[in-house]
Coordinates of N, CA and C in Angstrom, one line a residue:
M1 N 29.8 -16.6 -3.1 CA 29.5 -15.3 -3.7 C 29.5 -15.5 -5.2
E2 N 28.6 -14.8 -5.8 CA 28.5 -14.8 -7.3 C 28.8 -13.4 -7.8
I3 N 29.5 -13.4 -8.9 CA 29.9 -12.1 -9.6 C 29.4 -12.2 -11.1
W4 N 28.7 -11.2 -11.5 CA 28.4 -11.2 -13.0 C 29.6 -11.3 -13.8
K5 N 29.7 -12.3 -14.7 CA 30.7 -12.4 -15.7 C 30.3 -11.5 -16.9
N6 N 29.1 -11.7 -17.4 CA 28.5 -10.9 -18.4 C 27.0 -10.9 -18.2
S7 N 26.3 -9.8 -18.6 CA 24.9 -9.8 -18.4 C 24.3 -8.7 -19.4
E8 N 23.0 -8.9 -19.6 CA 22.4 -7.8 -20.4 C 21.0 -7.7 -20.0
L9 N 20.5 -6.5 -20.1 CA 19.1 -6.2 -19.8 C 18.3 -6.6 -21.1
V10 N 17.5 -7.7 -21.0 CA 16.7 -8.2 -22.1 C 15.3 -7.6 -22.2
F11 N 14.9 -7.0 -21.1 CA 13.6 -6.3 -21.0 C 13.6 -5.2 -20.0
V12 N 13.1 -4.0 -20.4 CA 12.9 -2.9 -19.5 C 11.5 -2.4 -19.6
G13 N 10.7 -2.6 -18.5 CA 9.3 -2.1 -18.5 C 9.1 -0.9 -17.6
K14 N 7.9 -0.6 -17.3 CA 7.5 0.5 -16.5 C 7.8 0.2 -15.0
V15 N 7.7 -1.1 -14.7 CA 7.8 -1.5 -13.3 C 9.1 -2.3 -13.0
V16 N 9.5 -3.2 -13.9 CA 10.6 -4.1 -13.7 C 11.5 -4.2 -15.0
A17 N 12.7 -4.7 -14.8 CA 13.6 -5.0 -15.9 C 14.0 -6.4 -15.6
L18 N 14.5 -7.1 -16.7 CA 15.0 -8.5 -16.6 C 16.4 -8.5 -17.1
R19 N 17.3 -8.9 -16.3 CA 18.7 -9.1 -16.6 C 19.0 -10.6 -16.7
T20 N 19.7 -11.0 -17.7 CA 20.1 -12.4 -17.8 C 21.6 -12.4 -18.1
G21 N 22.3 -13.5 -17.8 CA 23.7 -13.6 -18.0 C 24.4 -14.7 -17.2
E22 N 25.7 -14.7 -17.4 CA 26.5 -15.7 -16.7 C 27.2 -15.1 -15.5
V23 N 27.2 -15.9 -14.4 CA 27.9 -15.5 -13.2 C 29.1 -16.4 -12.9
R24 N 30.1 -15.9 -12.2 CA 31.2 -16.8 -11.8 C 30.9 -17.1 -10.3
L25 N 30.9 -18.4 -10.0 CA 30.7 -18.8 -8.6 C 32.0 -18.8 -7.8
D26 N 32.0 -18.9 -6.5 CA 33.2 -18.8 -5.7 C 34.2 -20.0 -5.9
D27 N 33.7 -21.1 -6.5 CA 34.7 -22.2 -6.8 C 35.2 -22.0 -8.2
G28 N 34.9 -20.9 -9.0 CA 35.4 -20.7 -10.3 C 34.5 -21.2 -11.4
S29 N 33.5 -22.0 -11.1 CA 32.6 -22.5 -12.1 C 31.6 -21.3 -12.5
E30 N 30.8 -21.6 -13.5 CA 29.9 -20.6 -14.0 C 28.5 -21.1 -14.0
A31 N 27.5 -20.2 -13.9 CA 26.1 -20.5 -14.0 C 25.3 -19.4 -14.6
Y32 N 24.2 -19.8 -15.2 CA 23.3 -18.8 -15.9 C 22.3 -18.3 -14.8
R33 N 22.0 -17.0 -14.9 CA 21.1 -16.4 -14.0 C 20.1 -15.5 -14.7
E34 N 18.9 -15.4 -14.2 CA 17.9 -14.4 -14.6 C 17.5 -13.7 -13.4
V35 N 17.5 -12.3 -13.4 CA 17.2 -11.5 -12.3 C 16.2 -10.4 -12.7
V36 N 15.1 -10.4 -12.0 CA 14.1 -9.3 -12.1 C 14.6 -8.1 -11.3
E37 N 14.9 -7.0 -11.9 CA 15.4 -5.8 -11.2 C 14.2 -4.9 -10.9
H38 N 14.0 -4.6 -9.7 CA 12.9 -3.8 -9.2 C 13.4 -2.7 -8.4
P39 N 12.8 -1.5 -8.5 CA 13.2 -0.3 -7.8 C 13.0 -0.3 -6.3
G40 N 12.1 -1.3 -5.8 CA 11.8 -1.4 -4.4 C 10.5 -0.7 -4.2
G41 N 10.0 -0.9 -2.9 CA 8.7 -0.3 -2.6 C 8.5 -0.2 -1.1
V42 N 7.3 0.2 -0.8 CA 6.9 0.3 0.6 C 5.6 -0.4 0.9
C43 N 5.4 -0.8 2.1 CA 4.2 -1.4 2.6 C 3.9 -0.7 3.9
I44 N 2.7 -0.2 4.0 CA 2.3 0.6 5.2 C 1.1 -0.1 5.9
L45 N 1.1 -0.1 7.2 CA 0.0 -0.7 7.9 C -0.6 0.4 8.8
P46 N -1.6 1.1 8.4 CA -2.3 2.1 9.2 C -3.0 1.4 10.4
F47 N -2.9 2.0 11.6 CA -3.6 1.5 12.8 C -4.3 2.6 13.4
T48 N -5.6 2.5 13.5 CA -6.5 3.5 14.0 C -6.5 3.6 15.6
G49 N -5.9 2.6 16.2 CA -6.0 2.5 17.7 C -6.9 1.4 18.1
Q50 N -7.8 1.0 17.2 CA -8.7 -0.1 17.4 C -8.6 -1.1 16.2
A51 N -8.2 -0.7 15.1 CA -8.2 -1.6 13.9 C -7.1 -1.2 12.9
F52 N -6.7 -2.2 12.2 CA -5.7 -2.1 11.1 C -6.5 -1.8 9.8
V53 N -6.0 -1.0 9.0 CA -6.6 -0.6 7.7 C -5.9 -1.4 6.6
L54 N -6.6 -2.3 6.0 CA -6.1 -3.1 4.8 C -6.9 -2.7 3.6
V55 N -6.5 -3.1 2.4 CA -7.2 -2.9 1.2 C -7.4 -4.2 0.5
K56 N -8.5 -4.2 -0.3 CA -8.8 -5.3 -1.2 C -8.8 -4.8 -2.6
Q57 N -8.0 -5.5 -3.4 CA -8.0 -5.1 -4.8 C -7.7 -6.3 -5.7
F58 N -8.2 -6.2 -7.0 CA -8.0 -7.2 -7.9 C -6.6 -7.2 -8.4
R59 N -5.9 -8.4 -8.5 CA -4.6 -8.5 -9.0 C -4.6 -9.4 -10.2
I60 N -4.3 -8.8 -11.4 CA -4.4 -9.5 -12.6 C -3.4 -10.6 -12.7
A61 N -2.2 -10.5 -12.0 CA -1.2 -11.6 -12.1 C -1.8 -12.9 -11.4
L62 N -2.7 -12.8 -10.5 CA -3.3 -13.9 -9.9 C -4.7 -14.2 -10.3
G63 N -5.3 -13.2 -11.0 CA -6.7 -13.3 -11.4 C -7.7 -13.3 -10.4
K64 N -7.4 -12.6 -9.2 CA -8.4 -12.6 -8.1 C -8.2 -11.4 -7.2
D65 N -9.2 -11.1 -6.4 CA -9.0 -10.1 -5.4 C -8.1 -10.6 -4.3
M66 N -7.3 -9.6 -3.8 CA -6.3 -9.9 -2.7 C -6.5 -8.9 -1.6
I67 N -6.4 -9.4 -0.4 CA -6.4 -8.5 0.8 C -4.9 -8.2 1.1
E68 N -4.6 -6.9 1.2 CA -3.2 -6.4 1.3 C -3.1 -5.2 2.3
A69 N -2.0 -5.0 2.8 CA -1.7 -3.7 3.4 C -1.4 -2.7 2.2
P70 N -1.7 -1.5 2.4 CA -1.4 -0.5 1.4 C 0.1 -0.5 1.0
A71 N 0.4 -0.4 -0.3 CA 1.8 -0.5 -0.7 C 2.0 0.2 -2.0
G72 N 3.2 0.5 -2.4 CA 3.5 1.1 -3.6 C 5.0 1.0 -4.0
K73 N 5.3 1.3 -5.2 CA 6.6 1.2 -5.8 C 7.3 2.6 -5.6
L74 N 8.6 2.5 -5.2 CA 9.4 3.7 -5.1 C 9.6 4.3 -6.5
E75 N 9.5 5.6 -6.5 CA 9.7 6.4 -7.8 C 11.2 6.9 -7.7
V76 N 11.7 7.3 -8.8 CA 13.1 7.8 -8.9 C 13.2 9.0 -7.9
N77 N 14.3 9.0 -7.1 CA 14.6 10.0 -6.1 C 13.6 10.2 -5.0
E78 N 12.8 9.2 -4.8 CA 11.8 9.2 -3.7 C 12.3 8.3 -2.6
T79 N 12.3 8.8 -1.3 CA 12.7 8.0 -0.2 C 11.5 7.1 0.2
P80 N 11.9 6.0 0.9 CA 10.8 5.1 1.4 C 9.8 5.9 2.2
L81 N 10.2 6.8 3.1 CA 9.3 7.5 3.9 C 8.3 8.4 3.1
Q82 N 8.9 9.1 2.1 CA 8.0 9.9 1.2 C 7.0 9.0 0.5
C83 N 7.5 7.9 0.0 CA 6.6 6.9 -0.7 C 5.5 6.4 0.2
A84 N 5.8 6.1 1.4 CA 4.9 5.6 2.4 C 3.8 6.6 2.7
V85 N 4.2 7.9 2.9 CA 3.2 8.9 3.1 C 2.2 9.1 1.9
K86 N 2.8 9.1 0.7 CA 2.0 9.3 -0.5 C 1.0 8.1 -0.7
E87 N 1.6 6.9 -0.6 CA 0.7 5.7 -0.8 C -0.4 5.5 0.2
M88 N -0.1 5.8 1.5 CA -1.1 5.7 2.5 C -2.3 6.7 2.2
H89 N -1.9 7.9 1.8 CA -2.9 9.0 1.5 C -3.7 8.5 0.3
E90 N -3.1 8.1 -0.8 CA -3.8 7.7 -2.0 C -4.7 6.6 -1.7
E91 N -4.2 5.5 -1.1 CA -5.0 4.3 -1.0 C -6.0 4.2 0.2
T92 N -5.7 4.9 1.3 CA -6.6 4.8 2.4 C -7.2 6.2 2.8
G93 N -6.6 7.3 2.4 CA -7.2 8.6 2.8 C -6.7 9.0 4.2
Y94 N -5.7 8.3 4.7 CA -5.2 8.7 6.1 C -3.8 9.4 6.0
R95 N -3.6 10.2 7.0 CA -2.3 10.8 7.2 C -1.9 10.3 8.6
A96 N -0.6 10.0 8.8 CA -0.1 9.6 10.1 C 0.8 10.6 10.7
D97 N 0.7 10.8 12.0 CA 1.6 11.7 12.7 C 2.9 10.9 13.1
R98 N 2.8 9.5 13.1 CA 4.0 8.7 13.4 C 4.0 7.6 12.4
L99 N 5.2 7.4 11.8 CA 5.5 6.2 11.0 C 6.6 5.5 11.6
I100 N 6.4 4.3 12.0 CA 7.4 3.5 12.6 C 8.0 2.5 11.7
S101 N 9.3 2.4 11.5 CA 9.9 1.5 10.6 C 9.9 0.1 11.2
L102 N 9.4 -0.9 10.4 CA 9.3 -2.3 10.9 C 10.3 -3.1 10.1
G103 N 11.3 -2.4 9.5 CA 12.3 -3.1 8.7 C 12.1 -3.2 7.2
V104 N 12.9 -4.1 6.6 CA 12.9 -4.3 5.2 C 12.8 -5.8 4.9
I105 N 12.0 -6.1 3.9 CA 12.0 -7.5 3.5 C 12.3 -7.6 2.0
H106 N 12.8 -8.8 1.6 CA 13.1 -9.1 0.2 C 12.2 -10.3 -0.1
P107 N 11.0 -10.1 -0.8 CA 10.0 -11.2 -1.0 C 10.4 -12.3 -1.9
S108 N 11.3 -12.1 -2.8 CA 11.6 -13.2 -3.8 C 13.1 -13.2 -4.0
V109 N 13.9 -13.6 -3.1 CA 15.4 -13.5 -3.1 C 16.1 -14.4 -4.2
G110 N 15.4 -15.4 -4.7 CA 16.0 -16.3 -5.7 C 16.1 -15.7 -7.0
F111 N 15.3 -14.6 -7.3 CA 15.3 -14.1 -8.7 C 15.0 -12.6 -8.8
C112 N 14.7 -12.0 -7.7 CA 14.3 -10.6 -7.8 C 15.0 -9.7 -6.8
S113 N 15.3 -8.5 -7.2 CA 16.1 -7.6 -6.3 C 15.2 -6.7 -5.4
E114 N 13.9 -6.9 -5.5 CA 12.9 -6.0 -4.8 C 13.2 -6.0 -3.3
A115 N 13.2 -4.8 -2.7 CA 13.2 -4.6 -1.2 C 12.0 -3.8 -0.9
I116 N 11.3 -4.3 0.1 CA 10.1 -3.6 0.6 C 10.3 -3.1 2.0
H117 N 10.2 -1.8 2.1 CA 10.3 -1.1 3.4 C 8.9 -1.1 4.1
L118 N 8.9 -1.6 5.4 CA 7.7 -1.7 6.1 C 7.5 -0.6 7.1
F119 N 6.3 -0.1 7.2 CA 6.0 1.0 8.1 C 4.7 0.8 8.8
L120 N 4.6 0.9 10.1 CA 3.4 1.0 10.9 C 3.0 2.4 11.1
A121 N 1.8 2.8 10.7 CA 1.3 4.2 10.7 C 0.4 4.3 11.9
L122 N 0.7 5.3 12.8 CA 0.0 5.6 14.0 C -0.5 7.0 14.1
D123 N -1.4 7.3 15.0 CA -2.0 8.6 15.2 C -2.5 9.2 13.9
L124 N -3.5 8.5 13.4 CA -4.1 8.8 12.0 C -5.1 9.9 12.0
T125 N -5.1 10.6 10.9 CA -6.1 11.6 10.6 C -6.7 11.3 9.2
E126 N -8.0 11.3 9.1 CA -8.6 11.1 7.8 C -8.5 12.3 7.0
I127 N -8.0 12.2 5.7 CA -7.9 13.4 4.9 C -8.5 13.1 3.5
G128 N -9.0 11.9 3.3 CA -9.7 11.6 2.0 C -8.8 10.8 1.0
Q129 N -9.3 9.8 0.5 CA -8.6 9.0 -0.5 C -8.2 9.8 -1.7
K130 N -7.1 9.4 -2.4 CA -6.6 10.1 -3.6 C -6.2 9.0 -4.6
L131 N -7.1 8.1 -5.0 CA -6.7 7.0 -5.8 C -6.2 7.5 -7.2
E132 N -5.3 6.7 -7.7 CA -4.9 7.0 -9.1 C -6.0 6.5 -10.0
K133 N -6.0 7.0 -11.2 CA -7.2 6.7 -12.1 C -7.4 5.2 -12.4
D134 N -6.3 4.4 -12.3 CA -6.5 3.0 -12.6 C -6.6 2.1 -11.4
E135 N -6.7 2.7 -10.2 CA -6.9 2.0 -9.0 C -8.3 1.7 -8.6
R136 N -8.6 0.5 -8.2 CA -9.9 0.1 -7.7 C -9.7 -0.5 -6.4
I137 N -9.9 0.2 -5.3 CA -9.5 -0.3 -4.0 C -10.7 -0.2 -3.0
E138 N -10.9 -1.3 -2.3 CA -11.9 -1.3 -1.2 C -11.1 -1.3 0.1
M139 N -11.5 -0.4 1.0 CA -10.8 -0.4 2.3 C -11.5 -1.4 3.3
L140 N -10.6 -2.1 4.1 CA -11.1 -3.0 5.1 C -10.5 -2.6 6.5
H141 N -11.4 -2.6 7.5 CA -10.9 -2.3 8.9 C -10.9 -3.6 9.6
V142 N -9.8 -4.1 10.1 CA -9.6 -5.3 10.8 C -9.4 -5.0 12.3
P143 N -10.3 -5.3 13.1 CA -10.2 -5.0 14.6 C -8.9 -5.7 15.1
L144 N -8.3 -5.0 16.0 CA -7.0 -5.5 16.6 C -7.2 -7.0 17.1
E145 N -8.3 -7.3 17.8 CA -8.5 -8.6 18.3 C -8.7 -9.7 17.3
E146 N -8.9 -9.3 16.0 CA -9.1 -10.3 14.9 C -7.8 -10.4 14.1
A147 N -6.9 -9.5 14.3 CA -5.7 -9.4 13.4 C -4.8 -10.6 13.4
S148 N -4.6 -11.1 14.6 CA -3.7 -12.3 14.8 C -4.2 -13.5 14.0
A149 N -5.5 -13.7 14.2 CA -6.1 -14.8 13.5 C -6.1 -14.6 11.9
L150 N -6.3 -13.4 11.5 CA -6.2 -13.1 10.0 C -4.8 -13.4 9.5
A151 N -3.8 -13.0 10.3 CA -2.4 -13.1 9.8 C -2.0 -14.6 9.7
C152 N -2.7 -15.5 10.3 CA -2.4 -16.9 10.2 C -3.4 -17.7 9.4
S153 N -4.4 -16.9 8.8 CA -5.4 -17.6 8.0 C -5.1 -17.7 6.5
E154 N -5.7 -18.7 5.9 CA -5.5 -18.9 4.5 C -6.1 -17.8 3.6
S155 N -7.0 -17.0 4.2 CA -7.6 -15.9 3.4 C -6.6 -14.7 3.2
L156 N -5.5 -14.7 4.0 CA -4.5 -13.6 3.8 C -3.3 -14.3 3.1
Q157 N -3.2 -14.1 1.8 CA -2.2 -14.8 1.0 C -1.0 -13.9 0.5
D158 N -1.1 -12.6 0.7 CA -0.1 -11.7 0.3 C 1.1 -11.7 1.3
A159 N 2.3 -12.1 0.9 CA 3.4 -12.3 1.8 C 3.8 -11.0 2.6
K160 N 3.8 -9.9 1.9 CA 4.3 -8.7 2.6 C 3.2 -8.3 3.7
T161 N 2.0 -8.6 3.5 CA 0.9 -8.3 4.4 C 1.0 -9.2 5.6
V162 N 1.3 -10.5 5.4 CA 1.4 -11.4 6.5 C 2.6 -10.9 7.4
V163 N 3.7 -10.6 6.8 CA 4.9 -10.1 7.5 C 4.6 -8.8 8.3
I164 N 4.1 -7.8 7.6 CA 3.9 -6.5 8.3 C 2.8 -6.7 9.4
L165 N 1.8 -7.4 9.2 CA 0.8 -7.6 10.3 C 1.4 -8.3 11.5
N166 N 2.2 -9.3 11.3 CA 2.8 -10.0 12.4 C 3.8 -9.1 13.1
R167 N 4.6 -8.3 12.3 CA 5.6 -7.4 13.0 C 4.9 -6.3 13.7
A168 N 3.8 -5.8 13.2 CA 3.0 -4.7 13.8 C 2.4 -5.2 15.1
L169 N 1.9 -6.4 15.1 CA 1.3 -7.0 16.3 C 2.3 -7.2 17.4
A170 N 3.5 -7.6 17.0 CA 4.6 -7.8 18.0 C 5.1 -6.4 18.5
W171 N 5.2 -5.4 17.6 CA 5.6 -4.1 18.1 C 4.6 -3.5 19.0
L172 N 3.3 -3.6 18.7 CA 2.2 -3.1 19.6 C 2.2 -3.8 20.9
S173 N 2.3 -5.1 20.9 CA 2.3 -5.9 22.1 C 3.4 -5.5 23.0
A174 N 4.6 -5.2 22.5 CA 5.8 -4.9 23.3 C 5.6 -3.5 23.9
R175 N 4.7 -2.7 23.3 CA 4.6 -1.3 23.8 C 3.1 -0.9 24.1
K176 N 2.4 -1.8 24.7 CA 1.0 -1.6 25.0 C 0.7 -0.3 25.8
K177 N 1.6 0.0 26.7 CA 1.3 1.2 27.5 C 1.7 2.5 26.9
E178 N 2.5 2.4 25.8 CA 2.9 3.6 25.1 C 1.9 4.1 24.1
I179 N 1.0 3.3 23.6 CA 0.2 3.6 22.5 C -1.0 4.4 22.9

């Protein structure tokens, strides 16, 4: 176990903060750490009954378009469920009568505190996209029979999307008669 001996926030931005400092290790020795503090987020995978709804958007950090499940950052005092409903509406224009929790993932445990809550969205109704002014998103519908191949392909490089797609496929497979 590691315990902060001393630390300071050296950067606070709109999305993340950076904490640096010394930790005490369980054997009494010390080590330097840098931790990106993130408020957490959600990732939602809408399923129409025939296809999964993904989005394609340019990501400046990578300098290219990425295929992803809709996602967003948690705001102050917002629950993961509230955030999931909001982000799905904004990015895809869908509302879901059922949101199924597929767990939580921590995408970069070595240096980042981010936790992403995963939701499968079922029983969808189209209500119209509500993109934020700086969002440029193209929706993609991936047929159920193509989803497994996509989840294992090199064209899908976003980790949270690989995880949620595989968990959703497993959840749906275990409940074929219920859907």
